[in-house]
């Protein structure tokens, strides 16, 4: 029998490492000479494994923040740490690597490719990882099982309900086995029962350790979160209570 020493000083439990640490994040857009300050000095830390929602009025900066967290864009100023990487300082190759490996994205409009089957759509999410075919197949099957759609692998989006399409999109996002799942209004196009269905899937993934950050207008979604943030005119506030 091998005794493994668990309490070495560098064996930091995963849950004590923040998923994100943002300091002084600003984002300014300039379009046709007009300057919009979408984020005005956001300081926030998000714990690994947390379930956080972001609420707030249209134009408040929610999608902008999610794009920065998702390494789709860079802040104008500040530091945006994901693990040990500062996305504000990273090269575009750094951002691409983080995006490919660490982050899953889910959108309100599902963004599935209509001509591809559910399995093929999920497989698309694995493209940037360069995995061997056999490993890709395992991950596709596994991800569809996790969202309860193993039997629908060969169906195209048009043959699935809205809730099922969003579950395919979640499977696509988690197939890469990311640390963080970012969702922008994931239930915005769904009726109440489908919304509950999606929430149940998301909560199950969160219970398994996935960090969940969800932008939502739906207070029913926000009330399921462990932590609630509000973004208004580019300023963030914790409204968890
Ligand atoms: P929310 O998602 O909360 O509705 P956004 O992050 O989409 O807010 O937008 C915040 C502000 O930034 C708005 O004033 C919006 O018009 C502006 N904005 C967002 N994206 C761009 C862009 N690509 N170019 C110029 N302005 C933008
Ligand atoms: Mg938005």
PDB file of C-alpha atoms and ligand atoms in Angstrom:
ATOM      1  CA  UNK A   1       0.000   0.000   0.000  1.00  0.00           C
ATOM      2  CA  UNK A   2       1.256   3.479  -0.862  1.00  0.00           C
ATOM      3  CA  UNK A   3       0.801   6.279   1.615  1.00  0.00           C
ATOM      4  CA  UNK A   4       0.178   9.593  -0.133  1.00  0.00           C
ATOM      5  CA  UNK A   5       1.016  12.668   1.926  1.00  0.00           C
ATOM      6  CA  UNK A   6      -1.988  14.959   1.430  1.00  0.00           C
ATOM      7  CA  UNK A   7      -0.957  17.888   3.586  1.00  0.00           C
ATOM      8  CA  UNK A   8       2.131  19.151   1.794  1.00  0.00           C
ATOM      9  CA  UNK A   9       2.244  22.983   1.823  1.00  0.00           C
ATOM     10  CA  UNK A  10       1.672  23.254  -1.939  1.00  0.00           C
ATOM     11  CA  UNK A  11      -1.358  20.949  -1.963  1.00  0.00           C
ATOM     12  CA  UNK A  12      -3.870  23.819  -1.905  1.00  0.00           C
ATOM     13  CA  UNK A  13      -7.461  22.554  -2.051  1.00  0.00           C
ATOM     14  CA  UNK A  14      -9.003  23.525  -5.403  1.00  0.00           C
ATOM     15  CA  UNK A  15     -11.907  25.429  -3.815  1.00  0.00           C
ATOM     16  CA  UNK A  16      -9.613  28.026  -2.223  1.00  0.00           C
ATOM     17  CA  UNK A  17      -8.262  29.162  -5.606  1.00  0.00           C
ATOM     18  CA  UNK A  18     -10.514  31.858  -7.080  1.00  0.00           C
ATOM     19  CA  UNK A  19     -11.795  31.172 -10.585  1.00  0.00           C
ATOM     20  CA  UNK A  20     -11.465  34.880 -11.366  1.00  0.00           C
ATOM     21  CA  UNK A  21      -9.959  37.960  -9.778  1.00  0.00           C
ATOM     22  CA  UNK A  22     -10.808  41.278 -11.442  1.00  0.00           C
ATOM     23  CA  UNK A  23      -9.262  44.544 -10.347  1.00  0.00           C
ATOM     24  CA  UNK A  24     -10.020  47.950 -11.827  1.00  0.00           C
ATOM     25  CA  UNK A  25     -11.559  46.539 -14.986  1.00  0.00           C
ATOM     26  CA  UNK A  26     -12.743  49.153 -17.448  1.00  0.00           C
ATOM     27  CA  UNK A  27     -13.980  48.635 -20.989  1.00  0.00           C
ATOM     28  CA  UNK A  28     -14.393  51.497 -23.419  1.00  0.00           C
ATOM     29  CA  UNK A  29     -15.863  51.128 -26.891  1.00  0.00           C
ATOM     30  CA  UNK A  30     -15.275  53.745 -29.549  1.00  0.00           C
ATOM     31  CA  UNK A  31     -17.622  53.669 -32.492  1.00  0.00           C
ATOM     32  CA  UNK A  32     -17.813  56.428 -35.099  1.00  0.00           C
ATOM     33  CA  UNK A  33     -16.137  58.838 -32.704  1.00  0.00           C
ATOM     34  CA  UNK A  34     -18.643  58.083 -29.938  1.00  0.00           C
ATOM     35  CA  UNK A  35     -17.077  56.749 -26.729  1.00  0.00           C
ATOM     36  CA  UNK A  36     -19.041  54.385 -24.494  1.00  0.00           C
ATOM     37  CA  UNK A  37     -17.637  53.319 -21.150  1.00  0.00           C
ATOM     38  CA  UNK A  38     -19.339  49.939 -20.726  1.00  0.00           C
ATOM     39  CA  UNK A  39     -17.434  48.966 -17.542  1.00  0.00           C
ATOM     40  CA  UNK A  40     -16.199  51.602 -15.095  1.00  0.00           C
ATOM     41  CA  UNK A  41     -13.763  50.004 -12.687  1.00  0.00           C
ATOM     42  CA  UNK A  42     -15.075  46.552 -11.786  1.00  0.00           C
ATOM     43  CA  UNK A  43     -13.458  44.825  -8.802  1.00  0.00           C
ATOM     44  CA  UNK A  44     -14.733  41.338  -8.082  1.00  0.00           C
ATOM     45  CA  UNK A  45     -13.482  37.918  -7.142  1.00  0.00           C
ATOM     46  CA  UNK A  46     -15.377  34.770  -8.084  1.00  0.00           C
ATOM     47  CA  UNK A  47     -14.705  31.561  -6.195  1.00  0.00           C
ATOM     48  CA  UNK A  48     -14.023  28.338  -8.033  1.00  0.00           C
ATOM     49  CA  UNK A  49     -17.122  26.143  -7.871  1.00  0.00           C
ATOM     50  CA  UNK A  50     -19.500  29.022  -7.167  1.00  0.00           C
ATOM     51  CA  UNK A  51     -22.856  29.649  -8.878  1.00  0.00           C
ATOM     52  CA  UNK A  52     -23.079  33.377  -9.607  1.00  0.00           C
ATOM     53  CA  UNK A  53     -25.745  35.302 -11.486  1.00  0.00           C
ATOM     54  CA  UNK A  54     -25.362  38.762 -12.992  1.00  0.00           C
ATOM     55  CA  UNK A  55     -28.500  40.883 -13.258  1.00  0.00           C
ATOM     56  CA  UNK A  56     -29.101  44.477 -14.256  1.00  0.00           C
ATOM     57  CA  UNK A  57     -30.727  46.734 -16.861  1.00  0.00           C
ATOM     58  CA  UNK A  58     -30.090  46.510 -20.606  1.00  0.00           C
ATOM     59  CA  UNK A  59     -26.901  48.350 -21.461  1.00  0.00           C
ATOM     60  CA  UNK A  60     -25.539  47.856 -17.936  1.00  0.00           C
ATOM     61  CA  UNK A  61     -22.469  45.986 -19.184  1.00  0.00           C
ATOM     62  CA  UNK A  62     -23.440  42.353 -18.531  1.00  0.00           C
ATOM     63  CA  UNK A  63     -22.561  40.947 -21.961  1.00  0.00           C
ATOM     64  CA  UNK A  64     -19.379  43.016 -22.042  1.00  0.00           C
ATOM     65  CA  UNK A  65     -18.267  41.538 -18.724  1.00  0.00           C
ATOM     66  CA  UNK A  66     -19.117  38.019 -19.858  1.00  0.00           C
ATOM     67  CA  UNK A  67     -17.053  38.518 -23.023  1.00  0.00           C
ATOM     68  CA  UNK A  68     -14.067  39.581 -20.939  1.00  0.00           C
ATOM     69  CA  UNK A  69     -14.513  36.609 -18.575  1.00  0.00           C
ATOM     70  CA  UNK A  70     -14.734  34.376 -21.637  1.00  0.00           C
ATOM     71  CA  UNK A  71     -11.483  35.689 -23.138  1.00  0.00           C
ATOM     72  CA  UNK A  72     -13.396  36.842 -26.214  1.00  0.00           C
ATOM     73  CA  UNK A  73     -12.197  40.409 -25.715  1.00  0.00           C
ATOM     74  CA  UNK A  74      -9.702  42.298 -23.581  1.00  0.00           C
ATOM     75  CA  UNK A  75     -10.371  45.010 -21.014  1.00  0.00           C
ATOM     76  CA  UNK A  76      -9.230  48.561 -21.685  1.00  0.00           C
ATOM     77  CA  UNK A  77      -7.654  48.772 -18.218  1.00  0.00           C
ATOM     78  CA  UNK A  78      -7.227  46.589 -15.155  1.00  0.00           C
ATOM     79  CA  UNK A  79      -6.239  43.029 -14.360  1.00  0.00           C
ATOM     80  CA  UNK A  80      -8.369  39.999 -15.117  1.00  0.00           C
ATOM     81  CA  UNK A  81      -6.874  36.894 -13.578  1.00  0.00           C
ATOM     82  CA  UNK A  82      -8.203  33.461 -14.486  1.00  0.00           C
ATOM     83  CA  UNK A  83      -6.096  31.123 -12.392  1.00  0.00           C
ATOM     84  CA  UNK A  84      -2.542  32.351 -12.950  1.00  0.00           C
ATOM     85  CA  UNK A  85      -3.189  34.026 -16.302  1.00  0.00           C
ATOM     86  CA  UNK A  86      -3.901  37.747 -16.609  1.00  0.00           C
ATOM     87  CA  UNK A  87      -6.188  37.970 -19.618  1.00  0.00           C
ATOM     88  CA  UNK A  88      -5.657  41.742 -19.711  1.00  0.00           C
ATOM     89  CA  UNK A  89      -1.960  41.194 -20.465  1.00  0.00           C
ATOM     90  CA  UNK A  90      -2.204  37.974 -22.498  1.00  0.00           C
ATOM     91  CA  UNK A  91      -1.387  37.618 -26.179  1.00  0.00           C
ATOM     92  CA  UNK A  92      -4.157  36.575 -28.527  1.00  0.00           C
ATOM     93  CA  UNK A  93      -2.669  33.047 -28.434  1.00  0.00           C
ATOM     94  CA  UNK A  94      -2.983  33.044 -24.619  1.00  0.00           C
ATOM     95  CA  UNK A  95      -6.604  34.132 -24.864  1.00  0.00           C
ATOM     96  CA  UNK A  96      -7.325  31.496 -27.488  1.00  0.00           C
ATOM     97  CA  UNK A  97      -5.804  28.754 -25.333  1.00  0.00           C
ATOM     98  CA  UNK A  98      -7.828  29.796 -22.279  1.00  0.00           C
ATOM     99  CA  UNK A  99     -10.992  30.000 -24.381  1.00  0.00           C
ATOM    100  CA  UNK A 100     -10.427  26.570 -25.894  1.00  0.00           C
ATOM    101  CA  UNK A 101      -9.625  24.745 -22.663  1.00  0.00           C
ATOM    102  CA  UNK A 102     -11.009  26.529 -19.634  1.00  0.00           C
ATOM    103  CA  UNK A 103     -14.279  28.117 -20.672  1.00  0.00           C
ATOM    104  CA  UNK A 104     -17.608  26.864 -21.940  1.00  0.00           C
ATOM    105  CA  UNK A 105     -20.107  29.312 -23.430  1.00  0.00           C
ATOM    106  CA  UNK A 106     -23.895  29.087 -23.641  1.00  0.00           C
ATOM    107  CA  UNK A 107     -26.014  31.725 -25.394  1.00  0.00           C
ATOM    108  CA  UNK A 108     -29.669  32.723 -25.367  1.00  0.00           C
ATOM    109  CA  UNK A 109     -30.082  31.783 -29.041  1.00  0.00           C
ATOM    110  CA  UNK A 110     -28.455  28.311 -28.608  1.00  0.00           C
ATOM    111  CA  UNK A 111     -26.211  28.970 -31.666  1.00  0.00           C
ATOM    112  CA  UNK A 112     -26.381  25.397 -32.945  1.00  0.00           C
ATOM    113  CA  UNK A 113     -25.614  24.570 -36.562  1.00  0.00           C
ATOM    114  CA  UNK A 114     -28.962  23.487 -38.093  1.00  0.00           C
ATOM    115  CA  UNK A 115     -27.501  21.071 -40.650  1.00  0.00           C
ATOM    116  CA  UNK A 116     -25.530  19.088 -38.067  1.00  0.00           C
ATOM    117  CA  UNK A 117     -26.844  16.449 -35.647  1.00  0.00           C
ATOM    118  CA  UNK A 118     -26.726  16.958 -31.886  1.00  0.00           C
ATOM    119  CA  UNK A 119     -23.587  14.804 -31.688  1.00  0.00           C
ATOM    120  CA  UNK A 120     -21.918  16.698 -34.525  1.00  0.00           C
ATOM    121  CA  UNK A 121     -22.753  20.022 -32.880  1.00  0.00           C
ATOM    122  CA  UNK A 122     -21.206  18.848 -29.610  1.00  0.00           C
ATOM    123  CA  UNK A 123     -18.174  17.562 -31.506  1.00  0.00           C
ATOM    124  CA  UNK A 124     -17.664  21.038 -33.007  1.00  0.00           C
ATOM    125  CA  UNK A 125     -16.895  22.353 -29.528  1.00  0.00           C
ATOM    126  CA  UNK A 126     -13.916  19.981 -29.354  1.00  0.00           C
ATOM    127  CA  UNK A 127     -12.379  21.115 -32.633  1.00  0.00           C
ATOM    128  CA  UNK A 128      -9.779  23.487 -31.078  1.00  0.00           C
ATOM    129  CA  UNK A 129      -8.469  20.862 -28.637  1.00  0.00           C
ATOM    130  CA  UNK A 130      -6.879  18.618 -31.275  1.00  0.00           C
ATOM    131  CA  UNK A 131      -7.892  15.407 -29.499  1.00  0.00           C
ATOM    132  CA  UNK A 132      -7.704  11.973 -31.131  1.00  0.00           C
ATOM    133  CA  UNK A 133     -10.954  10.865 -32.817  1.00  0.00           C
ATOM    134  CA  UNK A 134     -11.664   8.131 -30.240  1.00  0.00           C
ATOM    135  CA  UNK A 135     -11.337  10.555 -27.319  1.00  0.00           C
ATOM    136  CA  UNK A 136     -13.601  13.031 -29.076  1.00  0.00           C
ATOM    137  CA  UNK A 137     -16.260  10.363 -29.547  1.00  0.00           C
ATOM    138  CA  UNK A 138     -16.096   9.424 -25.856  1.00  0.00           C
ATOM    139  CA  UNK A 139     -16.482  13.052 -24.819  1.00  0.00           C
ATOM    140  CA  UNK A 140     -19.410  13.684 -27.167  1.00  0.00           C
ATOM    141  CA  UNK A 141     -21.295  10.644 -25.877  1.00  0.00           C
ATOM    142  CA  UNK A 142     -20.472  11.528 -22.281  1.00  0.00           C
ATOM    143  CA  UNK A 143     -21.581  15.170 -22.646  1.00  0.00           C
ATOM    144  CA  UNK A 144     -24.895  14.205 -24.284  1.00  0.00           C
ATOM    145  CA  UNK A 145     -25.504  11.702 -21.486  1.00  0.00           C
ATOM    146  CA  UNK A 146     -24.818  14.344 -18.857  1.00  0.00           C
ATOM    147  CA  UNK A 147     -27.595  16.539 -20.260  1.00  0.00           C
ATOM    148  CA  UNK A 148     -29.968  13.588 -20.702  1.00  0.00           C
ATOM    149  CA  UNK A 149     -29.916  13.538 -24.500  1.00  0.00           C
ATOM    150  CA  UNK A 150     -28.025  10.340 -25.334  1.00  0.00           C
ATOM    151  CA  UNK A 151     -31.049   9.086 -27.292  1.00  0.00           C
ATOM    152  CA  UNK A 152     -31.179  12.233 -29.428  1.00  0.00           C
ATOM    153  CA  UNK A 153     -27.573  12.164 -30.651  1.00  0.00           C
ATOM    154  CA  UNK A 154     -28.637  11.773 -34.294  1.00  0.00           C
ATOM    155  CA  UNK A 155     -31.339  14.440 -34.246  1.00  0.00           C
ATOM    156  CA  UNK A 156     -30.878  17.826 -35.878  1.00  0.00           C
ATOM    157  CA  UNK A 157     -31.739  21.017 -33.934  1.00  0.00           C
ATOM    158  CA  UNK A 158     -34.986  21.448 -35.926  1.00  0.00           C
ATOM    159  CA  UNK A 159     -36.192  18.086 -34.593  1.00  0.00           C
ATOM    160  CA  UNK A 160     -35.652  19.109 -30.957  1.00  0.00           C
ATOM    161  CA  UNK A 161     -37.585  21.380 -28.565  1.00  0.00           C
ATOM    162  CA  UNK A 162     -36.045  24.666 -27.425  1.00  0.00           C
ATOM    163  CA  UNK A 163     -35.105  23.154 -24.087  1.00  0.00           C
ATOM    164  CA  UNK A 164     -33.479  20.183 -25.794  1.00  0.00           C
ATOM    165  CA  UNK A 165     -31.572  22.482 -28.148  1.00  0.00           C
ATOM    166  CA  UNK A 166     -30.226  24.405 -25.183  1.00  0.00           C
ATOM    167  CA  UNK A 167     -29.212  21.111 -23.576  1.00  0.00           C
ATOM    168  CA  UNK A 168     -27.246  20.273 -26.749  1.00  0.00           C
ATOM    169  CA  UNK A 169     -25.585  23.687 -26.472  1.00  0.00           C
ATOM    170  CA  UNK A 170     -24.685  22.937 -22.839  1.00  0.00           C
ATOM    171  CA  UNK A 171     -23.283  19.551 -23.901  1.00  0.00           C
ATOM    172  CA  UNK A 172     -21.177  21.322 -26.538  1.00  0.00           C
ATOM    173  CA  UNK A 173     -19.881  23.706 -23.875  1.00  0.00           C
ATOM    174  CA  UNK A 174     -18.983  21.021 -21.316  1.00  0.00           C
ATOM    175  CA  UNK A 175     -17.491  18.460 -23.720  1.00  0.00           C
ATOM    176  CA  UNK A 176     -14.163  20.281 -23.504  1.00  0.00           C
ATOM    177  CA  UNK A 177     -14.376  19.811 -19.717  1.00  0.00           C
ATOM    178  CA  UNK A 178     -13.958  23.479 -18.879  1.00  0.00           C
ATOM    179  CA  UNK A 179     -13.459  24.913 -15.400  1.00  0.00           C
ATOM    180  CA  UNK A 180     -16.010  27.647 -15.980  1.00  0.00           C
ATOM    181  CA  UNK A 181     -19.356  27.789 -17.748  1.00  0.00           C
ATOM    182  CA  UNK A 182     -20.514  31.248 -18.843  1.00  0.00           C
ATOM    183  CA  UNK A 183     -24.121  31.645 -19.914  1.00  0.00           C
ATOM    184  CA  UNK A 184     -25.737  34.797 -21.352  1.00  0.00           C
ATOM    185  CA  UNK A 185     -29.514  34.599 -20.773  1.00  0.00           C
ATOM    186  CA  UNK A 186     -29.556  30.793 -21.247  1.00  0.00           C
ATOM    187  CA  UNK A 187     -33.276  30.542 -20.468  1.00  0.00           C
ATOM    188  CA  UNK A 188     -34.351  33.745 -22.238  1.00  0.00           C
ATOM    189  CA  UNK A 189     -35.963  31.884 -25.140  1.00  0.00           C
ATOM    190  CA  UNK A 190     -37.577  29.127 -23.075  1.00  0.00           C
ATOM    191  CA  UNK A 191     -40.910  28.643 -21.357  1.00  0.00           C
ATOM    192  CA  UNK A 192     -41.078  27.963 -17.626  1.00  0.00           C
ATOM    193  CA  UNK A 193     -40.887  24.173 -17.671  1.00  0.00           C
ATOM    194  CA  UNK A 194     -37.956  24.190 -20.081  1.00  0.00           C
ATOM    195  CA  UNK A 195     -36.307  26.847 -17.959  1.00  0.00           C
ATOM    196  CA  UNK A 196     -36.549  24.603 -14.902  1.00  0.00           C
ATOM    197  CA  UNK A 197     -35.176  21.732 -16.947  1.00  0.00           C
ATOM    198  CA  UNK A 198     -32.106  23.786 -17.979  1.00  0.00           C
ATOM    199  CA  UNK A 199     -31.631  25.073 -14.439  1.00  0.00           C
ATOM    200  CA  UNK A 200     -31.623  21.513 -13.118  1.00  0.00           C
ATOM    201  CA  UNK A 201     -28.904  20.532 -15.609  1.00  0.00           C
ATOM    202  CA  UNK A 202     -26.821  23.599 -14.724  1.00  0.00           C
ATOM    203  CA  UNK A 203     -27.200  23.001 -10.983  1.00  0.00           C
ATOM    204  CA  UNK A 204     -26.112  19.386 -11.392  1.00  0.00           C
ATOM    205  CA  UNK A 205     -22.967  20.453 -13.263  1.00  0.00           C
ATOM    206  CA  UNK A 206     -22.271  23.078 -10.591  1.00  0.00           C
ATOM    207  CA  UNK A 207     -22.667  20.437  -7.861  1.00  0.00           C
ATOM    208  CA  UNK A 208     -19.930  18.469  -9.624  1.00  0.00           C
ATOM    209  CA  UNK A 209     -17.579  21.441  -9.317  1.00  0.00           C
ATOM    210  CA  UNK A 210     -18.113  23.500 -12.466  1.00  0.00           C
ATOM    211  CA  UNK A 211     -18.009  27.255 -11.795  1.00  0.00           C
ATOM    212  CA  UNK A 212     -21.223  28.764 -13.145  1.00  0.00           C
ATOM    213  CA  UNK A 213     -21.665  32.417 -14.147  1.00  0.00           C
ATOM    214  CA  UNK A 214     -25.080  33.226 -15.568  1.00  0.00           C
ATOM    215  CA  UNK A 215     -26.368  36.548 -16.913  1.00  0.00           C
ATOM    216  CA  UNK A 216     -30.129  36.616 -16.436  1.00  0.00           C
ATOM    217  CA  UNK A 217     -33.183  38.873 -16.362  1.00  0.00           C
ATOM    218  CA  UNK A 218     -35.132  36.080 -14.711  1.00  0.00           C
ATOM    219  CA  UNK A 219     -35.306  36.470 -10.931  1.00  0.00           C
ATOM    220  CA  UNK A 220     -36.353  32.810 -10.633  1.00  0.00           C
ATOM    221  CA  UNK A 221     -32.949  31.876 -12.063  1.00  0.00           C
ATOM    222  CA  UNK A 222     -31.130  34.426  -9.896  1.00  0.00           C
ATOM    223  CA  UNK A 223     -32.730  33.104  -6.738  1.00  0.00           C
ATOM    224  CA  UNK A 224     -31.228  29.680  -7.333  1.00  0.00           C
ATOM    225  CA  UNK A 225     -27.696  31.120  -7.345  1.00  0.00           C
ATOM    226  CA  UNK A 226     -25.364  31.090  -4.353  1.00  0.00           C
ATOM    227  CA  UNK A 227     -24.246  34.622  -5.174  1.00  0.00           C
ATOM    228  CA  UNK A 228     -26.005  37.425  -7.027  1.00  0.00           C
ATOM    229  CA  UNK A 229     -24.247  40.352  -8.663  1.00  0.00           C
ATOM    230  CA  UNK A 230     -25.810  43.397 -10.299  1.00  0.00           C
ATOM    231  CA  UNK A 231     -24.272  45.495 -13.057  1.00  0.00           C
ATOM    232  CA  UNK A 232     -25.743  48.931 -13.645  1.00  0.00           C
ATOM    233  CA  UNK A 233     -24.068  51.604 -15.821  1.00  0.00           C
ATOM    234  CA  UNK A 234     -20.817  49.683 -15.757  1.00  0.00           C
ATOM    235  CA  UNK A 235     -20.613  49.391 -11.971  1.00  0.00           C
ATOM    236  CA  UNK A 236     -20.876  46.094 -10.097  1.00  0.00           C
ATOM    237  CA  UNK A 237     -22.524  45.409  -6.765  1.00  0.00           C
ATOM    238  CA  UNK A 238     -23.135  42.273  -4.700  1.00  0.00           C
ATOM    239  CA  UNK A 239     -26.874  41.916  -3.997  1.00  0.00           C
ATOM    240  CA  UNK A 240     -26.819  38.428  -2.480  1.00  0.00           C
ATOM    241  CA  UNK A 241     -27.809  39.477   1.075  1.00  0.00           C
TER     242      UNK A 241
HETATM  243  P1  LIG B   1     -25.974  44.451 -21.346  1.00  0.00           P
HETATM  244  O1  LIG B   1     -25.531  43.091 -21.782  1.00  0.00           O
HETATM  245  O2  LIG B   1     -26.036  44.622 -19.859  1.00  0.00           O
HETATM  246  O3  LIG B   1     -27.268  44.861 -21.994  1.00  0.00           O
HETATM  247  P2  LIG B   1     -23.731  45.423 -22.918  1.00  0.00           P
HETATM  248  O4  LIG B   1     -22.497  44.909 -22.283  1.00  0.00           O
HETATM  249  O5  LIG B   1     -24.228  44.735 -24.125  1.00  0.00           O
HETATM  250  O6  LIG B   1     -24.884  45.521 -21.802  1.00  0.00           O
HETATM  251  O7  LIG B   1     -23.518  46.964 -23.301  1.00  0.00           O
HETATM  252  C1  LIG B   1     -22.971  47.930 -22.412  1.00  0.00           C
HETATM  253  C2  LIG B   1     -22.788  49.240 -23.157  1.00  0.00           C
HETATM  254  O8  LIG B   1     -21.739  49.087 -24.106  1.00  0.00           O
HETATM  255  C3  LIG B   1     -23.995  49.699 -23.944  1.00  0.00           C
HETATM  256  O9  LIG B   1     -24.044  51.094 -23.913  1.00  0.00           O
HETATM  257  C4  LIG B   1     -23.715  49.207 -25.343  1.00  0.00           C
HETATM  258  O10 LIG B   1     -24.349  50.005 -26.305  1.00  0.00           O
HETATM  259  C5  LIG B   1     -22.201  49.329 -25.430  1.00  0.00           C
HETATM  260  N1  LIG B   1     -21.586  48.340 -26.330  1.00  0.00           N
HETATM  261  C6  LIG B   1     -21.597  46.999 -26.157  1.00  0.00           C
HETATM  262  N2  LIG B   1     -20.897  46.390 -27.149  1.00  0.00           N
HETATM  263  C7  LIG B   1     -20.435  47.386 -27.961  1.00  0.00           C
HETATM  264  C8  LIG B   1     -19.616  47.406 -29.142  1.00  0.00           C
HETATM  265  N3  LIG B   1     -19.170  46.292 -29.682  1.00  0.00           N
HETATM  266  N4  LIG B   1     -19.359  48.619 -29.704  1.00  0.00           N
HETATM  267  C9  LIG B   1     -19.815  49.765 -29.153  1.00  0.00           C
HETATM  268  N5  LIG B   1     -20.569  49.799 -28.034  1.00  0.00           N
HETATM  269  C10 LIG B   1     -20.887  48.640 -27.427  1.00  0.00           C
HETATM  270 MG1  LIG B   2     -26.519  41.645 -22.937  1.00  0.00          MG
END
